[in-house]
Amino acid sequence: MPGLRGAMHTESDEDLVKRIASGDRLAMKVLFSRHQVRVYRFVLRLVRDETLAEDVISDVFMDLWRQADRFEARASVSTWLLAIARNKAWSLLRKRRDAELDEDYAESIEDETDGPEVVLQKQDKGLAIRACLGRLSAEHREVIDLVYYHETSVEEVARIVGIPENTVKTRLFHARKKLGEMLKAAGIDRGWP
């Protein structure tokens, strides 16, 4: 069986999805191992809570298992997974916003009032950049995350987010501009590490 396992690790994502559609659990394990970390990091940046991110990831891969036969290959498997993850994360965030805040949740909300002085005091460029990214609007943060951290093309971002490519480009432009202003105010001249 080692030859089959090795061969499966070289199969394309699309072929693995076809195998998953026919109930192949090993193909599911291989696809999960290929994409779990990337999808988790994407979701974590959206929901900002490790437990919630893990819940979303479970739902994403459960959906993959159930809906593999519906995959039409109009986009890559990774784009399809990120789109499912995005929809699930946004849905979860909407439900949380609508739910009454309990005391534990209210205490876990980060204080976003840190001004440029506090960011500058941290002296860590990576922390400063993450802090500034966190202050961007959700839409801007999402496109920055997909393009720069997940190296997703503008075309793929448009598919994942469900907006026209020109809207992605516009959001990127404004996000970079806003991020540059925040970084400059924090005393960081160069916007990217």
Coordinates of N, CA and C in Angstrom, one line a residue:
M1 N 0.8 -1.2 0.0 CA 0.0 0.0 0.0 C 0.8 1.3 0.0
P2 N 2.2 1.2 0.4 CA 2.9 2.5 0.4 C 3.0 3.2 -1.0
G3 N 3.0 2.4 -2.0 CA 3.0 3.0 -3.4 C 1.7 3.8 -3.7
L4 N 0.6 3.3 -3.2 CA -0.7 4.0 -3.4 C -0.7 5.3 -2.6
R5 N -0.2 5.2 -1.4 CA -0.2 6.4 -0.6 C 0.7 7.5 -1.2
G6 N 1.9 7.1 -1.6 CA 2.8 8.0 -2.3 C 2.2 8.6 -3.5
A7 N 1.5 7.8 -4.3 CA 0.9 8.3 -5.5 C -0.2 9.3 -5.2
M8 N -0.9 9.0 -4.2 CA -2.0 9.9 -3.8 C -1.5 11.3 -3.4
H9 N -0.3 11.3 -2.8 CA 0.2 12.6 -2.4 C 0.6 13.5 -3.6
T10 N 0.8 12.9 -4.8 CA 1.2 13.6 -5.9 C 0.0 13.9 -6.8
E11 N -1.2 13.3 -6.5 CA -2.4 13.6 -7.3 C -2.8 15.1 -7.2
S12 N -3.4 15.6 -8.2 CA -3.9 16.9 -8.2 C -5.1 17.1 -7.2
D13 N -5.3 18.3 -6.7 CA -6.4 18.5 -5.8 C -7.7 18.1 -6.5
E14 N -7.9 18.4 -7.7 CA -9.1 18.1 -8.5 C -9.3 16.6 -8.5
D15 N -8.3 15.8 -8.7 CA -8.4 14.3 -8.7 C -8.8 13.8 -7.3
L16 N -8.2 14.5 -6.3 CA -8.5 14.1 -4.9 C -10.0 14.3 -4.6
V17 N -10.5 15.5 -5.1 CA -11.9 15.8 -4.9 C -12.8 14.8 -5.5
K18 N -12.4 14.4 -6.7 CA -13.2 13.3 -7.4 C -13.3 12.0 -6.6
R19 N -12.1 11.7 -6.0 CA -12.0 10.5 -5.2 C -12.9 10.7 -3.9
I20 N -12.8 11.9 -3.3 CA -13.6 12.2 -2.1 C -15.1 12.0 -2.4
A21 N -15.5 12.5 -3.6 CA -16.9 12.4 -4.0 C -17.4 10.9 -4.1
S22 N -16.4 10.0 -4.3 CA -16.8 8.6 -4.3 C -16.6 7.9 -2.9
G23 N -16.3 8.8 -1.9 CA -16.2 8.2 -0.5 C -14.8 7.8 -0.1
D24 N -13.8 8.2 -0.8 CA -12.4 7.9 -0.5 C -11.9 8.7 0.7
R25 N -11.8 8.1 1.9 CA -11.4 8.7 3.1 C -9.9 9.1 3.1
L26 N -9.1 8.3 2.5 CA -7.6 8.6 2.4 C -7.4 9.9 1.5
A27 N -8.2 10.0 0.4 CA -8.1 11.2 -0.4 C -8.5 12.4 0.5
M28 N -9.4 12.3 1.3 CA -9.9 13.4 2.2 C -8.7 13.8 3.1
K29 N -8.1 12.8 3.7 CA -7.0 13.0 4.6 C -5.8 13.8 3.9
V30 N -5.5 13.4 2.7 CA -4.5 14.0 1.9 C -4.8 15.5 1.6
L31 N -6.1 15.7 1.1 CA -6.5 17.1 0.8 C -6.5 17.9 2.1
F32 N -7.0 17.4 3.2 CA -7.0 18.1 4.4 C -5.6 18.5 4.8
S33 N -4.7 17.6 4.7 CA -3.3 17.9 5.2 C -2.7 19.0 4.3
R34 N -3.1 19.0 3.0 CA -2.5 20.0 2.1 C -3.1 21.4 2.4
H35 N -4.3 21.5 2.8 CA -5.0 22.8 2.8 C -5.4 23.3 4.2
Q36 N -5.3 22.5 5.2 CA -5.8 22.8 6.5 C -5.1 24.0 7.1
V37 N -3.8 24.1 7.1 CA -3.1 25.2 7.7 C -3.4 26.5 7.0
R38 N -3.4 26.6 5.7 CA -3.7 27.8 4.9 C -5.1 28.3 5.2
V39 N -6.1 27.4 5.2 CA -7.5 27.8 5.4 C -7.6 28.2 6.9
Y40 N -7.0 27.6 7.8 CA -7.1 27.9 9.2 C -6.5 29.3 9.4
R41 N -5.4 29.6 8.9 CA -4.8 31.0 9.0 C -5.7 32.1 8.5
F42 N -6.3 31.8 7.3 CA -7.2 32.7 6.7 C -8.4 33.0 7.6
V43 N -9.0 31.9 8.1 CA -10.2 32.1 8.9 C -9.8 32.7 10.3
L44 N -8.7 32.4 10.8 CA -8.2 33.0 12.1 C -8.1 34.5 11.9
R45 N -7.6 35.0 10.8 CA -7.5 36.4 10.6 C -8.9 37.1 10.5
L46 N -9.9 36.3 10.1 CA -11.2 36.9 10.0 C -11.9 36.9 11.3
V47 N -11.9 35.8 12.0 CA -12.7 35.6 13.2 C -11.9 36.0 14.5
R48 N -10.6 36.0 14.4 CA -9.7 36.5 15.5 C -10.0 35.7 16.8
D49 N -10.3 34.4 16.7 CA -10.5 33.5 17.8 C -10.1 32.1 17.4
E50 N -9.1 31.5 18.1 CA -8.6 30.2 17.6 C -9.7 29.1 17.7
T51 N -10.5 29.1 18.8 CA -11.6 28.1 18.9 C -12.6 28.3 17.8
L52 N -13.0 29.5 17.5 CA -14.0 29.7 16.4 C -13.4 29.3 15.1
A53 N -12.1 29.6 14.9 CA -11.4 29.3 13.6 C -11.4 27.7 13.5
E54 N -11.1 27.0 14.5 CA -11.1 25.6 14.4 C -12.5 25.0 14.1
D55 N -13.6 25.6 14.7 CA -14.9 25.2 14.4 C -15.3 25.4 12.9
V56 N -14.8 26.6 12.4 CA -15.1 26.9 11.0 C -14.4 25.9 10.1
I57 N -13.1 25.6 10.4 CA -12.3 24.7 9.6 C -13.0 23.3 9.6
S58 N -13.5 22.9 10.7 CA -14.2 21.6 10.8 C -15.4 21.6 9.8
D59 N -16.2 22.7 9.9 CA -17.3 22.9 9.0 C -16.9 22.9 7.5
V60 N -15.9 23.6 7.2 CA -15.4 23.7 5.8 C -15.1 22.3 5.3
F61 N -14.3 21.5 6.0 CA -13.9 20.2 5.5 C -15.1 19.2 5.5
M62 N -16.0 19.4 6.5 CA -17.2 18.6 6.4 C -18.0 18.9 5.2
D63 N -18.1 20.2 4.8 CA -18.8 20.5 3.6 C -18.1 20.0 2.4
L64 N -16.8 20.0 2.4 CA -16.0 19.4 1.3 C -16.4 17.9 1.1
W65 N -16.4 17.2 2.3 CA -16.8 15.8 2.2 C -18.2 15.6 1.7
R66 N -19.1 16.4 2.1 CA -20.5 16.2 1.7 C -20.8 16.7 0.2
Q67 N -20.0 17.8 -0.2 CA -20.3 18.4 -1.5 C -19.3 18.2 -2.5
A68 N -18.4 17.3 -2.3 CA -17.3 17.0 -3.3 C -17.8 16.7 -4.7
D69 N -19.0 16.1 -4.8 CA -19.6 15.7 -6.1 C -20.1 17.0 -6.8
R70 N -20.2 18.1 -6.1 CA -20.7 19.4 -6.7 C -19.6 20.3 -7.2
F71 N -18.3 19.9 -6.9 CA -17.2 20.7 -7.4 C -17.2 20.7 -8.9
E72 N -17.2 21.9 -9.5 CA -17.2 22.1 -10.9 C -15.9 22.5 -11.6
A73 N -14.9 22.7 -10.8 CA -13.6 23.1 -11.2 C -13.5 24.4 -12.0
R74 N -14.5 25.3 -11.7 CA -14.4 26.6 -12.3 C -13.3 27.5 -11.7
A75 N -12.9 27.1 -10.5 CA -11.8 27.7 -9.8 C -11.0 26.6 -9.2
S76 N -9.8 26.9 -8.6 CA -9.0 25.9 -8.0 C -9.7 25.4 -6.7
V77 N -9.2 24.2 -6.3 CA -9.8 23.6 -5.1 C -9.5 24.6 -3.9
S78 N -8.3 25.1 -3.9 CA -7.9 26.0 -2.7 C -8.8 27.3 -2.8
T79 N -9.1 27.8 -3.9 CA -10.0 29.0 -4.0 C -11.4 28.6 -3.5
W80 N -11.9 27.4 -3.9 CA -13.2 26.9 -3.5 C -13.2 26.8 -2.0
L81 N -12.2 26.2 -1.4 CA -12.1 26.0 0.1 C -12.1 27.4 0.8
L82 N -11.3 28.3 0.3 CA -11.3 29.7 0.9 C -12.6 30.4 0.8
A83 N -13.3 30.2 -0.3 CA -14.6 30.8 -0.5 C -15.6 30.2 0.5
I84 N -15.6 28.9 0.7 CA -16.5 28.2 1.7 C -16.1 28.7 3.1
A85 N -14.8 28.8 3.4 CA -14.3 29.3 4.7 C -14.8 30.7 4.9
R86 N -14.6 31.5 4.0 CA -15.0 32.9 4.1 C -16.5 33.0 4.4
N87 N -17.3 32.3 3.7 CA -18.8 32.4 3.9 C -19.1 31.9 5.3
K88 N -18.5 30.8 5.7 CA -18.8 30.3 7.0 C -18.3 31.3 8.1
A89 N -17.2 31.8 7.9 CA -16.6 32.8 8.9 C -17.5 34.0 9.1
W90 N -17.9 34.6 7.9 CA -18.8 35.8 8.0 C -20.1 35.4 8.6
S91 N -20.7 34.3 8.2 CA -21.9 33.9 8.8 C -21.8 33.8 10.3
L92 N -20.8 33.2 10.8 CA -20.5 33.0 12.2 C -20.4 34.4 12.9
L93 N -19.7 35.3 12.3 CA -19.5 36.6 12.8 C -20.8 37.4 12.9
R94 N -21.6 37.2 11.9 CA -22.9 37.9 11.9 C -23.8 37.3 13.0
K95 N -23.8 36.0 13.2 CA -24.5 35.4 14.3 C -24.0 35.9 15.7
R96 N -22.7 36.0 15.8 CA -22.2 36.5 17.1 C -22.5 38.0 17.3
R97 N -22.5 38.8 16.3 CA -22.9 40.2 16.4 C -24.3 40.3 16.8
D98 N -25.1 39.4 16.3 CA -26.6 39.5 16.6 C -26.9 38.9 18.0
A99 N -26.0 38.1 18.5 CA -26.2 37.5 19.8 C -25.9 38.5 20.9
E100 N -26.5 38.3 22.0 CA -26.2 39.2 23.2 C -24.8 38.9 23.7
L101 N -24.1 40.0 24.0 CA -22.7 39.8 24.5 C -22.8 39.3 25.9
D102 N -22.1 38.2 26.1 CA -22.0 37.7 27.5 C -20.7 38.3 28.1
E103 N -20.6 38.2 29.4 CA -19.5 38.9 30.1 C -18.1 38.4 29.7
D104 N -18.0 37.1 29.5 CA -16.7 36.5 29.1 C -16.3 37.0 27.7
Y105 N -17.3 37.0 26.8 CA -17.0 37.5 25.4 C -16.6 39.0 25.5
A106 N -17.3 39.8 26.2 CA -17.1 41.2 26.3 C -15.6 41.5 26.8
E107 N -15.2 40.7 27.8 CA -13.9 40.8 28.3 C -12.8 40.4 27.3
S108 N -13.1 39.6 26.4 CA -12.2 39.1 25.4 C -12.0 40.0 24.3
I109 N -12.8 41.0 24.1 CA -12.7 42.0 23.0 C -11.5 42.8 23.2
E110 N -10.6 42.9 22.2 CA -9.4 43.7 22.3 C -9.7 45.2 22.3
D111 N -9.0 45.9 23.1 CA -9.1 47.4 23.1 C -8.4 47.9 21.8
E112 N -9.2 48.4 20.9 CA -8.6 48.9 19.7 C -8.3 50.4 19.7
T113 N -8.2 51.0 20.9 CA -8.0 52.4 21.0 C -6.5 52.7 21.0
D114 N -5.6 51.8 20.8 CA -4.2 52.0 20.8 C -3.9 53.0 19.7
G115 N -3.3 54.1 20.1 CA -2.9 55.1 19.1 C -1.5 54.8 18.5
P116 N -1.0 55.6 17.6 CA 0.3 55.4 17.1 C 1.4 55.4 18.1
E117 N 1.2 56.2 19.2 CA 2.3 56.2 20.2 C 2.4 54.8 20.9
V118 N 1.3 54.1 21.2 CA 1.4 52.8 21.8 C 2.0 51.8 20.8
V119 N 1.6 51.9 19.6 CA 2.2 51.0 18.6 C 3.7 51.2 18.5
L120 N 4.1 52.5 18.5 CA 5.5 52.8 18.4 C 6.3 52.3 19.6
Q121 N 5.7 52.3 20.8 CA 6.3 51.9 22.0 C 6.6 50.4 21.9
K122 N 5.8 49.7 21.2 CA 6.0 48.2 21.1 C 7.4 47.9 20.4
Q123 N 7.9 48.8 19.6 CA 9.2 48.6 19.0 C 9.4 47.4 18.1
D124 N 8.3 46.7 17.8 CA 8.4 45.5 17.0 C 7.6 45.8 15.7
K125 N 8.3 45.9 14.6 CA 7.7 46.2 13.3 C 6.6 45.2 13.0
G126 N 6.8 43.9 13.2 CA 5.8 42.9 12.9 C 4.5 43.2 13.7
L127 N 4.7 43.4 15.0 CA 3.5 43.7 15.9 C 2.8 45.0 15.4
A128 N 3.6 46.0 15.0 CA 3.0 47.3 14.6 C 2.2 47.0 13.3
I129 N 2.7 46.3 12.4 CA 2.0 46.0 11.1 C 0.7 45.3 11.4
R130 N 0.8 44.2 12.3 CA -0.4 43.5 12.6 C -1.4 44.3 13.3
A131 N -1.0 45.2 14.2 CA -1.9 46.2 14.8 C -2.6 47.1 13.8
C132 N -1.8 47.6 12.9 CA -2.4 48.4 11.8 C -3.4 47.7 10.9
L133 N -3.0 46.4 10.6 CA -3.9 45.6 9.8 C -5.2 45.4 10.5
G134 N -5.1 45.2 11.8 CA -6.3 45.0 12.6 C -7.2 46.1 12.7
R135 N -6.7 47.3 12.4 CA -7.6 48.5 12.4 C -8.2 48.8 11.0
L136 N -7.8 48.1 10.0 CA -8.4 48.3 8.7 C -9.8 47.7 8.8
S137 N -10.6 48.2 7.8 CA -12.0 47.6 7.8 C -11.9 46.2 7.4
A138 N -12.9 45.4 7.7 CA -12.9 44.0 7.4 C -12.7 43.7 6.0
E139 N -13.3 44.5 5.1 CA -13.2 44.3 3.7 C -11.8 44.5 3.2
H140 N -11.1 45.6 3.7 CA -9.7 45.9 3.3 C -8.8 44.8 3.9
R141 N -9.0 44.5 5.2 CA -8.1 43.5 5.8 C -8.2 42.1 5.1
E142 N -9.4 41.8 4.6 CA -9.6 40.5 3.9 C -8.8 40.5 2.6
V143 N -8.9 41.5 1.8 CA -8.2 41.5 0.5 C -6.7 41.5 0.7
I144 N -6.2 42.3 1.7 CA -4.8 42.4 2.0 C -4.3 41.0 2.4
D145 N -5.1 40.3 3.3 CA -4.7 39.0 3.8 C -4.6 38.0 2.6
L146 N -5.6 38.0 1.7 CA -5.6 37.0 0.6 C -4.5 37.3 -0.3
V147 N -4.3 38.5 -0.7 CA -3.3 38.8 -1.7 C -1.9 38.7 -1.2
Y148 N -1.6 39.3 0.0 CA -0.2 39.3 0.5 C 0.2 38.1 1.4
Y149 N -0.7 37.6 2.1 CA -0.4 36.5 3.0 C -0.7 35.1 2.4
H150 N -1.7 35.1 1.6 CA -2.0 33.8 0.9 C -1.6 33.8 -0.5
E151 N -1.0 34.8 -1.0 CA -0.5 34.9 -2.4 C -1.6 34.5 -3.4
T152 N -2.8 35.0 -3.2 CA -3.9 34.8 -4.0 C -4.0 35.8 -5.1
S153 N -4.3 35.5 -6.3 CA -4.4 36.5 -7.4 C -5.6 37.3 -7.3
V154 N -5.7 38.4 -7.9 CA -6.8 39.3 -7.9 C -8.0 38.6 -8.4
E155 N -7.8 37.8 -9.4 CA -8.9 37.0 -10.0 C -9.5 36.0 -9.0
E156 N -8.6 35.3 -8.3 CA -9.1 34.3 -7.3 C -9.7 35.1 -6.1
V157 N -9.2 36.2 -5.7 CA -9.8 37.0 -4.6 C -11.3 37.3 -5.0
A158 N -11.4 37.8 -6.2 CA -12.8 38.1 -6.7 C -13.7 37.0 -6.6
R159 N -13.3 35.8 -6.9 CA -14.1 34.6 -6.8 C -14.4 34.2 -5.4
I160 N -13.4 34.3 -4.5 CA -13.6 34.0 -3.1 C -14.5 34.9 -2.4
V161 N -14.3 36.2 -2.6 CA -15.1 37.2 -2.0 C -16.5 37.5 -2.7
G162 N -16.5 37.1 -4.0 CA -17.8 37.3 -4.7 C -18.0 38.7 -5.2
I163 N -16.9 39.4 -5.5 CA -17.0 40.8 -6.0 C -16.2 40.9 -7.4
P164 N -16.5 41.9 -8.2 CA -15.7 42.1 -9.4 C -14.2 42.3 -9.2
E165 N -13.4 41.9 -10.1 CA -11.9 42.1 -10.0 C -11.6 43.6 -9.8
N166 N -12.3 44.5 -10.5 CA -12.0 45.9 -10.3 C -12.3 46.4 -8.9
T167 N -13.3 45.8 -8.2 CA -13.6 46.1 -6.8 C -12.4 45.6 -5.9
V168 N -11.9 44.5 -6.2 CA -10.8 43.9 -5.5 C -9.6 44.9 -5.6
K169 N -9.3 45.3 -6.8 CA -8.2 46.3 -7.1 C -8.4 47.6 -6.3
T170 N -9.6 48.1 -6.3 CA -10.0 49.3 -5.6 C -9.8 49.2 -4.1
R171 N -10.3 48.0 -3.6 CA -10.1 47.8 -2.1 C -8.6 47.7 -1.8
L172 N -7.8 47.0 -2.6 CA -6.4 46.9 -2.4 C -5.7 48.2 -2.4
F173 N -6.1 49.1 -3.3 CA -5.5 50.4 -3.4 C -5.8 51.2 -2.1
H174 N -7.0 51.2 -1.7 CA -7.4 52.0 -0.5 C -6.8 51.3 0.7
A175 N -6.8 50.0 0.8 CA -6.2 49.3 2.0 C -4.7 49.6 2.1
R176 N -4.0 49.6 1.0 CA -2.5 49.9 1.1 C -2.3 51.3 1.5
K177 N -3.1 52.2 0.9 CA -3.0 53.7 1.2 C -3.2 53.9 2.7
K178 N -4.3 53.3 3.2 CA -4.7 53.5 4.6 C -3.6 52.9 5.5
L179 N -3.2 51.7 5.2 CA -2.1 51.0 5.9 C -0.9 51.8 6.0
G180 N -0.5 52.4 4.8 CA 0.7 53.2 4.7 C 0.6 54.4 5.7
E181 N -0.6 55.0 5.7 CA -0.8 56.2 6.6 C -0.7 55.8 8.0
M182 N -1.3 54.7 8.4 CA -1.2 54.2 9.8 C 0.2 53.9 10.2
L183 N 1.0 53.2 9.3 CA 2.4 52.9 9.6 C 3.2 54.1 9.7
K184 N 3.0 55.1 8.8 CA 3.8 56.3 8.9 C 3.5 57.0 10.2
A185 N 2.2 57.1 10.6 CA 1.9 57.7 11.9 C 2.5 56.9 13.1
A186 N 2.7 55.6 12.9 CA 3.3 54.8 14.0 C 4.9 54.9 13.9
G187 N 5.4 55.7 13.0 CA 6.8 55.9 12.9 C 7.6 54.9 12.1
I188 N 6.8 54.2 11.3 CA 7.4 53.2 10.4 C 7.3 53.7 9.0
D189 N 8.5 54.0 8.4 CA 8.5 54.6 7.1 C 8.2 53.6 6.0
R190 N 8.8 52.4 6.1 CA 8.6 51.4 5.1 C 7.4 50.6 5.5
G191 N 6.4 50.4 4.6 CA 5.2 49.7 4.9 C 5.3 48.2 5.0
W192 N 6.2 47.6 4.3 CA 6.2 46.1 4.3 C 7.6 45.6 4.9
P193 N 7.6 44.5 5.6 CA 8.8 44.0 6.2 C 9.8 43.6 5.1

